[in-house]
CSV table of C-alpha atoms and ligand atoms in Angstrom, one decimal:
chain,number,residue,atom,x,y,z
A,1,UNK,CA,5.5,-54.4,-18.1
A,2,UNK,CA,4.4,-57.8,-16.3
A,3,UNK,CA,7.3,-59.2,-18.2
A,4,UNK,CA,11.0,-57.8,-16.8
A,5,UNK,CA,11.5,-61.1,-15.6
A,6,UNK,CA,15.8,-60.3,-16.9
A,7,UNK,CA,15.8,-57.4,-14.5
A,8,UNK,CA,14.8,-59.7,-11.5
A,9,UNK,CA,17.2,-62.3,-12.3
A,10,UNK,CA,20.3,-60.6,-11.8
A,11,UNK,CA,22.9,-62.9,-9.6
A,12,UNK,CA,24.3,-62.7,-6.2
A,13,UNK,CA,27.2,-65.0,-4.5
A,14,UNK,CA,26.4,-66.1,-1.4
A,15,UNK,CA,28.8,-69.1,-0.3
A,16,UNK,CA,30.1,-69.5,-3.3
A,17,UNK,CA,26.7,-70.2,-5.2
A,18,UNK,CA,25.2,-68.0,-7.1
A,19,UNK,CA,21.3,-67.4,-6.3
A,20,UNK,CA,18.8,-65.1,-7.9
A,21,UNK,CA,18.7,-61.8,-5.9
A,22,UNK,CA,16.5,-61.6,-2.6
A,23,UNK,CA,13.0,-60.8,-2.4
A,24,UNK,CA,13.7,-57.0,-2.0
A,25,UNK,CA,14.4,-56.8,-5.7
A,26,UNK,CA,10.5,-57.7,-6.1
A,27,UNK,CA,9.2,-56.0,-3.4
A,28,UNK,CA,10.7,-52.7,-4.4
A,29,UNK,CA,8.5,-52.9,-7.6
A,30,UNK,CA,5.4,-52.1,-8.2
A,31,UNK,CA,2.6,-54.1,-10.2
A,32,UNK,CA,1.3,-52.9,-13.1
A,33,UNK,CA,-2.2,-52.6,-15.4
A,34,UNK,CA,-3.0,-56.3,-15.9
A,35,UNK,CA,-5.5,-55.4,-18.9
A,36,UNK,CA,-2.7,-55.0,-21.5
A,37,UNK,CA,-3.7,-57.0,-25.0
A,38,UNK,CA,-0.2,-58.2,-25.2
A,39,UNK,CA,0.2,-59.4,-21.6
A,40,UNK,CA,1.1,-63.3,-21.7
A,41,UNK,CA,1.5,-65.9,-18.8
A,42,UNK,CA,5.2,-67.1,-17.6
A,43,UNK,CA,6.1,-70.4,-18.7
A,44,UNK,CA,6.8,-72.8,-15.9
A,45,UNK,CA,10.3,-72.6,-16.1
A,46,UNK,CA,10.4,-68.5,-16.1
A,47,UNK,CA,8.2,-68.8,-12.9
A,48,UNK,CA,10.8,-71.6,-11.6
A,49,UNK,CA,13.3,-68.5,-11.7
A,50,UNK,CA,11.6,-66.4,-9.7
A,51,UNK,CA,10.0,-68.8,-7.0
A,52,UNK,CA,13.3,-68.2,-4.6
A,53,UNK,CA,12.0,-64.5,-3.9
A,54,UNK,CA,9.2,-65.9,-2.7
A,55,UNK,CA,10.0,-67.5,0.3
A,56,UNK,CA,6.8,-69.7,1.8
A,57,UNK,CA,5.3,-69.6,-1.2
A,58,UNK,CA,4.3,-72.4,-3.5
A,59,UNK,CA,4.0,-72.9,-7.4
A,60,UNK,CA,0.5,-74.7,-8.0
A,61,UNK,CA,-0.7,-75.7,-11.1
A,62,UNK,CA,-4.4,-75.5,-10.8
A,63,UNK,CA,-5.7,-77.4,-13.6
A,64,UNK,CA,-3.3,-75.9,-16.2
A,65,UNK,CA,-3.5,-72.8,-14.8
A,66,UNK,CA,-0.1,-71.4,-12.9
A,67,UNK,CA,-0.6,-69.9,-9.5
A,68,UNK,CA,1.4,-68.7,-6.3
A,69,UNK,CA,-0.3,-70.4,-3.1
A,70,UNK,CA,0.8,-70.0,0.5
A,71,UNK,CA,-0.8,-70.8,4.1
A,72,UNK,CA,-0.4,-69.2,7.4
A,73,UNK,CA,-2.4,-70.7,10.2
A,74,UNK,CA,-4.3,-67.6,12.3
A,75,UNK,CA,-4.8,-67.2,16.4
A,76,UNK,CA,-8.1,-66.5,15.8
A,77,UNK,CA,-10.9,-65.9,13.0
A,78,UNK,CA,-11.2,-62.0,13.5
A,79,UNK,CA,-7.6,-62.1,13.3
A,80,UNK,CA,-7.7,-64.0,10.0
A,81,UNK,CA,-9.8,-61.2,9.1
A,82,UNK,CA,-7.1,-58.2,10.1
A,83,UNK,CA,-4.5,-60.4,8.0
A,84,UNK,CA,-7.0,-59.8,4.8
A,85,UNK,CA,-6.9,-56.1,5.5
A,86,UNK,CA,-3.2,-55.9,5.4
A,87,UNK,CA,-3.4,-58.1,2.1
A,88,UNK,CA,-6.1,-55.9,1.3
A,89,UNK,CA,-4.4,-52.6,1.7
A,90,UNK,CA,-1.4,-53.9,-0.4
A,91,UNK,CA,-3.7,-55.3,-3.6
A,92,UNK,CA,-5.4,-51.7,-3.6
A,93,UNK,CA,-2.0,-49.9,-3.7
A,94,UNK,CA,-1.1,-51.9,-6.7
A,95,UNK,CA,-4.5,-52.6,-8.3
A,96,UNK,CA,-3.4,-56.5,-8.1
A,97,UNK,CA,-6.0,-58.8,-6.2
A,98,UNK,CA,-5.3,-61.9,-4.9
A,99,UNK,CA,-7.9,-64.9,-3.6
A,100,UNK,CA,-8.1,-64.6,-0.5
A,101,UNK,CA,-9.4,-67.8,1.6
A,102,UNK,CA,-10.5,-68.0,5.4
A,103,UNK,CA,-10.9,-71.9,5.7
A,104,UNK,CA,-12.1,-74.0,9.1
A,105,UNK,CA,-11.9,-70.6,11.2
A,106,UNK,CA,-8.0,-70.5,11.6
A,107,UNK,CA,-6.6,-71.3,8.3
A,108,UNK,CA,-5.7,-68.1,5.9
A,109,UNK,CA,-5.0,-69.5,2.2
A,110,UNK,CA,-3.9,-67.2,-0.2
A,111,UNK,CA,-3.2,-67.6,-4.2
A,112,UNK,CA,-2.3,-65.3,-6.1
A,113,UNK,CA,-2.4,-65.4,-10.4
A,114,UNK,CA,-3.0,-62.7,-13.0
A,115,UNK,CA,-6.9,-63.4,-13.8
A,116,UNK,CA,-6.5,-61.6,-16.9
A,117,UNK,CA,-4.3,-63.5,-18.5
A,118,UNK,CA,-5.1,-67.3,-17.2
A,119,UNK,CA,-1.7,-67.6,-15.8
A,120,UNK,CA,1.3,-66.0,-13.8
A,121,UNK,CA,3.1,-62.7,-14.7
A,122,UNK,CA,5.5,-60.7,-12.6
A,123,UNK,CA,2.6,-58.9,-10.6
A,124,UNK,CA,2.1,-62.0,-8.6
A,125,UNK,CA,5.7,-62.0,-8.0
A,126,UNK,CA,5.0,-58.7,-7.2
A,127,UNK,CA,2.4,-59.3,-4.8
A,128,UNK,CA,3.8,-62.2,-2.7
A,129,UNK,CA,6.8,-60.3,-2.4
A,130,UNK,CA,5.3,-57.6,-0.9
A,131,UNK,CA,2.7,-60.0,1.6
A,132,UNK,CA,5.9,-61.6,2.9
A,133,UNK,CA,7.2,-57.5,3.8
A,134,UNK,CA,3.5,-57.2,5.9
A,135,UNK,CA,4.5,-57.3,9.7
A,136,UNK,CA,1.7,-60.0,10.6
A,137,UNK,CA,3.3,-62.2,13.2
A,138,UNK,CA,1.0,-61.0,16.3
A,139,UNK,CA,-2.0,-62.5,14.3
A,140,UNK,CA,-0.3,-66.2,13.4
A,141,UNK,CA,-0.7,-69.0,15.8
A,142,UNK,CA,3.0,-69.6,17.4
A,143,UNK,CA,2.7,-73.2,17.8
A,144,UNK,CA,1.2,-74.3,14.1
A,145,UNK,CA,2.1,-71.9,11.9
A,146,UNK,CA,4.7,-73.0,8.9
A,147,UNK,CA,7.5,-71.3,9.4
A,148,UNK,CA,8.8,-69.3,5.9
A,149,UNK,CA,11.5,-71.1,4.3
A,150,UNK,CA,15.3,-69.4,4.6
A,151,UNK,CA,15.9,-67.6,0.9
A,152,UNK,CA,18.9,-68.2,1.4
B,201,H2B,C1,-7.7,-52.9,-14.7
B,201,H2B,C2,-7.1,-53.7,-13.7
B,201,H2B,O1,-5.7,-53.6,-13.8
B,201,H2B,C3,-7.4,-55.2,-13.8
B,201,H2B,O2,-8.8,-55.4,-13.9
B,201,H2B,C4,-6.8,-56.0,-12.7
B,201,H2B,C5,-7.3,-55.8,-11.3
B,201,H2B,N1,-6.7,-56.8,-10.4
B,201,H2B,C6,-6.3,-58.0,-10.9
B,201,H2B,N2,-5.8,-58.9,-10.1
B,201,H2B,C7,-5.5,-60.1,-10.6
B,201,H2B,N3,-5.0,-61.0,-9.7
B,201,H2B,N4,-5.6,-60.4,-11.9
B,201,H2B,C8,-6.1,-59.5,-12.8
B,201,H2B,O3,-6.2,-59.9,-13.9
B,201,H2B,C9,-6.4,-58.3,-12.3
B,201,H2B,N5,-6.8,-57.3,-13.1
């Protein structure tokens, strides 16, 4: 289900301070059906939890509505283009679709929410997880892209 969030929270010590465990937990799972009856979005703080496996990415609150946003700034618009087909190829393998932005030719914006359920479940966890594992540094801009924050 969307909502194993106690199975992703499982502790590590690093330096003496214990962190949520590393995106790889997320990345190794795999998103599921979306169109569930009893599906339910996180609450702010469950999505709180999770936002250290998800380095680069931010939590946006889109008019009440809970989403995962992240930027990467592009060499050039075609290869804005190839990063969508990556995304693309990642969203079909787990039937989880992001919104997918190509703004003033060089910009790629991504967020990334469960439609269904007018919110955030673990799929989008999911999801950004599994973006940040795409190999997709030949197509960013070395001087302007953000570099991904550390998870630590
Ligand atoms: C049946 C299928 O699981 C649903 O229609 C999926 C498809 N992809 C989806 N992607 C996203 N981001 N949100 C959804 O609610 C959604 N629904």
């Amino acid at each position: 289900m969307c909502s194993n969030l106690a199975v992703s929270a499982k502790t590590n010590t690093h330096y003496g301070i214990k962190t949520l465990s590393s995106a790889a937990v997320l990345s190794t799972k795999k998103c599921v059906p979306c169109n569930t009856k009893d599906l339910r979005p996180m609450t702010e703080e469950a999505a709180n939890q999770l936002m250290p496996q998800v380095s680069g990415w931010d939590l946006v609150n889109d008019g009440g509505t809970l989403k995962l946003h992240r930027s990467w700034k592009v060499k050039t618009f075609t290869k804005g283009l190839e990063f969508f087909q990556e995304v693309a190829s990642v969203a079909e393998a787990e039937g989880h679709h992001p919104d997918l932005h190509l703004v003033g030719w060089n910009n790629v914006k991504i967020d990334i929410w469960t439609h269904s359920v007018g919110g955030l479940t673990e799929n989008d966890f999911i999801l950004a997880a599994k973006v940040n594992g795409l190999d997709v540094q030949d197509l960013l801009s070395k001087k302007l892209s953000k570099p991904a924050q550390s998870s630590g």
